[in-house]
Amino acid sequence: MSFSGDVKRELSWLIPLARHCCLAELAAIVGMCGDVCISAQGRYRLRIRTENITVSRKCFTLLKKTFNICSDVSVHIHKRNGKSSQIYVVLVKNHEIVLKVLQALKLLDADGEIAEQISPANQLLVQSSCCRRAFIRGAFLCAGSISNPEKSYHFEIVCVSEERALQLQNLIHTFGPDAKIVLRKKHYIVYIKEGAQIVDMLNIMEAHVSLMDLENIRIVRDVRNNVNRKVNCEAANINKTVNAAVRQIEDIRYLEAAKALQRLPGGLADIAHLRLANPDASLKELGEMLVPPVGKSGVNHRLRKLSQLAEELRQNKEENYYD
């Protein structure tokens, strides 16, 4: 199972102790994947449709715990583009019980009529911090996903309306994470792409086992990335040192071929002979070989002076050639 599936499976077994938190989570589930069917006689039926068995199980359990009712659960095969998938349907048929559920979820207006839009949820349901946690948890169960943290960090919840996405974003902001919204095709996506904030989201939804798994993966990734950066840095430094040494030796060889090496002052001549004899030595090592020893900056200054003299000889040779 994917990491996202593991998170949902853990959340599906988490049943709030308080009734108000159960109502908040049910409100999110009904708002995300539920609808109210009205018969010709004006009788209501509540239907929750999902492709995830964990959502159907959670919804059934919440209805049983909160209202002491046993809803019907059925499985349908849905075919699309040559592919078939299972649709789990949780159905509450009794009109009076549906009215009771809708009233508790604040989905009926003052006249007892069903609201045209069953989301965003009534703010009375998400006033307390624990209820906001439950609501976010229910929304994620129905329409959320988390990418494989070993590859990338991405948390998202898909909403069918901008109002629902804005409410969900505001609820997440009350806990700290900086959730953003983007329009993808016809859906509004509430998303987070920062690893530490995704850890916070798992904590908000109370997926503590998944949180520890993600933290372990983050630690391994961070260590691996740090090692790679250090290795790349060392390799770059080695290449830089080798290339610099090659250029220095070429310049010294050029001075030697031009009979200019023996005319150099003692300090320059000494460092030139040492560089020729020790092509792999670092500047620090070359400085320690001199008598008296010279610091790294002093060695670098002398080698740059040798390169400058070689370049002047090359330019003079070119000028004389064209003259």
Coordinates of C-alpha atoms in Angstrom, one line a residue:
M1 CA 0.0 0.0 0.0
S2 CA 1.1 3.6 -0.7
F3 CA 2.1 6.0 2.0
S4 CA -1.1 7.9 1.4
G5 CA -3.1 4.7 1.8
D6 CA -1.3 3.9 5.0
V7 CA -2.2 7.3 6.4
K8 CA -5.9 6.9 5.5
R9 CA -6.0 3.4 7.0
E10 CA -4.6 4.7 10.2
L11 CA -7.1 7.6 10.3
S12 CA -10.0 5.3 9.5
W13 CA -9.6 3.5 12.8
L14 CA -9.4 6.8 14.8
I15 CA -12.9 7.4 16.2
P16 CA -13.3 10.7 18.2
L17 CA -14.5 10.3 21.8
A18 CA -16.6 13.5 21.7
R19 CA -19.9 13.7 19.8
H20 CA -19.2 17.2 18.5
C21 CA -15.9 15.9 16.9
C22 CA -17.8 13.0 15.3
L23 CA -20.2 15.5 13.8
A24 CA -17.4 17.7 12.5
E25 CA -15.8 14.7 10.8
L26 CA -19.1 13.5 9.4
A27 CA -19.8 17.0 8.1
A28 CA -16.5 16.9 6.1
I29 CA -17.3 13.4 4.7
V30 CA -20.8 14.3 3.7
G31 CA -19.6 17.6 2.2
M32 CA -16.9 15.9 0.2
C33 CA -18.6 12.8 -1.1
G34 CA -22.2 12.8 0.1
D35 CA -25.5 13.9 -1.4
V36 CA -29.1 14.0 -0.3
C37 CA -31.6 12.3 -2.6
I38 CA -35.2 13.6 -2.5
S39 CA -38.0 11.3 -3.8
A40 CA -41.1 12.5 -5.6
Q41 CA -42.9 12.3 -2.2
G42 CA -40.4 14.6 -0.7
R43 CA -38.7 11.9 1.3
Y44 CA -34.9 12.3 2.0
R45 CA -32.2 9.7 1.6
L46 CA -28.5 10.3 2.5
R47 CA -25.9 8.7 0.3
I48 CA -22.1 8.7 0.7
R49 CA -20.2 7.4 -2.3
T50 CA -16.5 6.6 -2.3
E51 CA -13.9 4.5 -3.9
N52 CA -12.0 4.0 -0.7
I53 CA -13.2 1.2 1.6
T54 CA -11.7 3.0 4.6
V55 CA -13.9 6.0 4.1
S56 CA -17.0 3.9 3.9
R57 CA -16.0 2.0 7.1
K58 CA -15.3 5.3 8.9
C59 CA -18.6 6.8 7.8
F60 CA -20.6 3.7 8.9
T61 CA -18.8 3.7 12.3
L62 CA -19.4 7.5 12.9
L63 CA -23.1 7.2 12.0
K64 CA -23.4 4.2 14.4
K65 CA -21.6 5.9 17.2
T66 CA -23.2 9.3 16.8
F67 CA -26.8 8.5 16.0
N68 CA -27.0 4.8 16.9
I69 CA -28.1 3.9 13.4
C70 CA -27.0 1.1 11.1
S71 CA -26.7 2.4 7.5
D72 CA -26.7 0.2 4.5
V73 CA -23.4 -0.4 2.7
S74 CA -23.2 -1.7 -0.8
V75 CA -20.5 -2.1 -3.4
H76 CA -21.0 -1.2 -7.1
I77 CA -18.7 -1.8 -10.1
H78 CA -18.1 1.4 -12.0
K79 CA -16.7 1.1 -15.5
R80 CA -15.0 4.1 -17.2
N81 CA -12.6 4.1 -20.2
G82 CA -12.4 0.4 -20.2
K83 CA -11.4 0.2 -16.6
S84 CA -13.6 -0.9 -13.7
S85 CA -13.4 0.3 -10.1
Q86 CA -15.4 -0.5 -6.9
I87 CA -17.7 2.2 -5.5
Y88 CA -18.7 1.8 -1.9
V89 CA -22.1 3.4 -1.1
V90 CA -23.2 4.1 2.5
L91 CA -27.0 4.8 2.4
V92 CA -29.4 6.0 5.1
K93 CA -32.9 5.4 3.8
N94 CA -35.2 6.4 6.7
H95 CA -36.5 9.9 6.2
E96 CA -36.8 10.8 9.9
I97 CA -33.3 9.6 10.6
V98 CA -31.9 11.5 7.6
L99 CA -33.6 14.6 8.9
K100 CA -32.0 14.0 12.3
V101 CA -28.6 13.6 10.8
L102 CA -29.0 16.7 8.6
Q103 CA -30.1 18.8 11.5
A104 CA -27.1 17.7 13.6
L105 CA -24.8 18.5 10.7
K106 CA -26.4 22.0 10.3
L107 CA -27.5 21.2 6.7
L108 CA -31.1 22.3 7.1
D109 CA -32.2 25.9 7.0
A110 CA -34.7 27.7 9.4
D111 CA -37.6 26.3 7.4
G112 CA -36.3 22.7 7.6
E113 CA -35.3 22.6 4.0
I114 CA -32.1 21.1 2.7
A115 CA -29.5 23.7 1.7
E116 CA -28.6 23.9 -1.9
Q117 CA -24.9 23.5 -1.1
I118 CA -24.0 21.1 1.6
S119 CA -20.6 22.6 2.0
P120 CA -18.8 24.6 3.2
A121 CA -19.7 23.3 6.6
N122 CA -21.5 25.4 9.2
Q123 CA -19.0 27.3 11.3
L124 CA -20.7 26.2 14.5
L125 CA -19.4 22.7 13.8
V126 CA -15.7 23.8 13.7
Q127 CA -15.4 26.3 16.5
S128 CA -13.2 24.3 18.7
S129 CA -9.7 23.1 17.9
C130 CA -10.5 19.4 18.2
C131 CA -13.5 19.8 15.8
R132 CA -11.3 21.5 13.3
R133 CA -8.8 18.6 13.5
A134 CA -11.7 16.2 12.9
F135 CA -13.0 18.2 10.0
I136 CA -9.6 18.3 8.3
R137 CA -9.2 14.6 8.9
G138 CA -12.6 13.8 7.3
A139 CA -11.8 16.0 4.3
F140 CA -8.4 14.2 3.8
L141 CA -10.0 10.8 4.1
C142 CA -12.4 11.6 1.3
A143 CA -10.4 13.7 -1.1
G144 CA -6.8 13.9 0.1
S145 CA -3.5 12.3 -0.8
I146 CA 0.2 12.5 0.1
S147 CA 3.0 11.7 -2.3
N148 CA 5.6 9.1 -1.5
P149 CA 7.9 11.1 0.8
E150 CA 11.0 9.1 -0.4
K151 CA 10.5 10.9 -3.8
S152 CA 8.9 14.3 -3.0
Y153 CA 6.8 16.2 -0.5
H154 CA 3.3 17.0 -1.5
F155 CA 0.0 17.0 0.4
E156 CA -3.3 17.9 -1.2
I157 CA -7.0 17.8 -0.7
V158 CA -9.2 18.2 -3.8
C159 CA -12.3 20.4 -3.5
V160 CA -15.1 20.8 -6.0
S161 CA -15.8 24.4 -5.1
E162 CA -13.8 27.5 -4.3
E163 CA -15.8 28.1 -1.1
R164 CA -15.0 24.7 0.2
A165 CA -11.3 25.1 -0.6
L166 CA -11.2 28.5 1.2
Q167 CA -12.9 27.2 4.3
L168 CA -10.5 24.2 4.4
Q169 CA -7.5 26.5 3.8
N170 CA -8.6 28.8 6.7
L171 CA -9.1 25.9 9.0
I172 CA -5.5 24.6 8.3
H173 CA -4.1 28.1 8.7
T174 CA -5.4 28.2 12.3
F175 CA -2.9 25.4 13.1
G176 CA 0.0 27.1 11.4
P177 CA 0.7 25.3 8.0
D178 CA 0.7 27.6 5.0
A179 CA -1.7 25.8 2.8
K180 CA -2.2 27.2 -0.7
I181 CA -5.0 26.8 -3.4
V182 CA -4.5 26.2 -7.1
L183 CA -7.2 25.6 -9.8
R184 CA -6.5 22.3 -11.6
K185 CA -9.0 21.7 -14.4
K186 CA -12.4 22.1 -12.7
H187 CA -11.2 21.4 -9.1
Y188 CA -9.7 23.6 -6.4
I189 CA -6.6 22.0 -4.8
V190 CA -5.6 22.8 -1.2
Y191 CA -1.9 21.8 -1.1
I192 CA 1.3 21.9 1.0
K193 CA 4.7 21.1 -0.5
E194 CA 7.0 21.6 2.5
G195 CA 8.1 18.5 4.4
A196 CA 8.0 20.0 7.9
Q197 CA 4.5 21.4 7.3
I198 CA 3.2 18.0 6.0
V199 CA 4.5 16.5 9.3
D200 CA 2.4 19.2 11.1
M201 CA -0.6 18.2 9.0
L202 CA -0.2 14.5 10.1
N203 CA 0.0 15.8 13.7
I204 CA -3.2 17.9 13.2
M205 CA -5.1 14.9 11.9
E206 CA -3.6 12.8 14.7
A207 CA -1.9 10.2 12.3
H208 CA 0.9 9.8 14.8
V209 CA 2.2 6.4 13.4
S210 CA 2.4 7.9 9.9
L211 CA 4.0 11.0 11.3
M212 CA 6.9 8.9 12.8
D213 CA 7.3 7.0 9.5
L214 CA 7.5 10.3 7.6
E215 CA 10.0 11.8 10.1
N216 CA 12.2 8.7 9.7
I217 CA 12.1 9.1 5.9
R218 CA 12.9 12.8 6.2
I219 CA 15.9 12.1 8.4
V220 CA 17.3 9.5 5.9
R221 CA 16.7 11.9 3.0
D222 CA 18.4 14.8 4.8
V223 CA 21.4 12.7 5.7
R224 CA 21.7 11.4 2.2
N225 CA 21.3 14.8 0.7
N226 CA 24.0 16.2 3.1
V227 CA 26.4 13.4 2.2
N228 CA 25.8 14.0 -1.5
R229 CA 26.4 17.7 -1.1
K230 CA 29.6 17.1 0.7
V231 CA 30.8 14.6 -1.8
N232 CA 30.0 16.9 -4.7
C233 CA 31.7 19.8 -2.9
E234 CA 34.8 17.7 -2.3
A235 CA 34.8 16.5 -5.9
A236 CA 34.5 20.1 -7.1
N237 CA 37.3 21.3 -4.9
I238 CA 39.6 18.4 -6.1
N239 CA 38.8 19.2 -9.7
K240 CA 39.5 22.9 -9.1
T241 CA 42.8 22.1 -7.3
V242 CA 43.9 19.6 -10.1
N243 CA 43.0 22.1 -12.9
A244 CA 44.9 24.9 -11.1
A245 CA 48.0 22.7 -10.6
V246 CA 47.9 21.7 -14.3
R247 CA 47.8 25.3 -15.4
Q248 CA 50.6 26.3 -13.0
I249 CA 52.8 23.5 -14.3
E250 CA 52.2 24.5 -17.9
D251 CA 53.1 28.1 -17.1
I252 CA 56.3 27.0 -15.3
R253 CA 57.2 24.7 -18.2
Y254 CA 56.7 27.6 -20.6
L255 CA 59.0 29.8 -18.5
E256 CA 61.6 27.0 -18.4
A257 CA 61.5 26.5 -22.2
A258 CA 61.9 30.3 -22.7
K259 CA 65.0 30.3 -20.5
A260 CA 63.2 32.6 -18.1
L261 CA 63.1 30.3 -15.1
Q262 CA 66.8 30.8 -14.1
R263 CA 66.4 34.5 -14.1
L264 CA 63.6 34.5 -11.5
P265 CA 64.1 35.8 -8.0
G266 CA 64.8 33.1 -5.4
G267 CA 61.3 32.9 -3.9
L268 CA 59.7 32.4 -7.3
A269 CA 62.3 30.0 -8.5
D270 CA 61.9 27.9 -5.4
I271 CA 58.2 27.6 -5.6
A272 CA 58.4 26.8 -9.4
H273 CA 60.8 23.9 -8.8
L274 CA 58.7 22.6 -5.9
R275 CA 55.5 22.7 -8.0
L276 CA 57.3 20.8 -10.9
A277 CA 58.5 18.2 -8.4
N278 CA 55.2 17.9 -6.5
P279 CA 52.3 18.3 -9.1
D280 CA 49.7 16.8 -6.7
A281 CA 50.6 18.8 -3.6
S282 CA 48.2 21.4 -2.2
L283 CA 49.2 25.1 -1.7
K284 CA 49.5 24.4 2.1
E285 CA 51.8 21.4 1.5
L286 CA 54.0 23.4 -0.9
G287 CA 54.3 26.2 1.6
E288 CA 55.5 23.8 4.3
M289 CA 58.2 22.5 2.0
L290 CA 59.8 25.9 1.7
V291 CA 62.6 27.1 3.9
P292 CA 61.4 29.1 5.8
P293 CA 57.8 27.9 5.5
V294 CA 55.3 30.1 3.7
G295 CA 51.6 30.4 4.3
K296 CA 49.0 29.3 1.8
S297 CA 48.3 32.8 0.6
G298 CA 52.0 33.5 0.1
V299 CA 52.3 30.4 -2.1
N300 CA 49.3 31.3 -4.1
H301 CA 50.7 34.8 -4.6
R302 CA 53.9 33.4 -6.0
L303 CA 52.2 30.9 -8.3
R304 CA 50.0 33.7 -9.7
K305 CA 53.1 35.8 -10.3
L306 CA 54.6 32.9 -12.3
S307 CA 51.4 32.6 -14.3
Q308 CA 51.4 36.3 -15.0
L309 CA 55.0 36.3 -16.2
A310 CA 54.3 33.3 -18.5
E311 CA 51.3 35.1 -19.9
E312 CA 53.4 38.2 -20.6
L313 CA 55.9 36.2 -22.5
R314 CA 53.2 34.6 -24.6
Q315 CA 51.8 38.0 -25.5
N316 CA 55.2 39.4 -26.4
K317 CA 55.9 36.3 -28.6
E318 CA 52.6 36.9 -30.4
E319 CA 53.4 40.6 -30.9
N320 CA 56.8 39.8 -32.3
Y321 CA 55.4 37.2 -34.6
Y322 CA 52.9 39.7 -36.1
D323 CA 55.5 42.4 -36.4

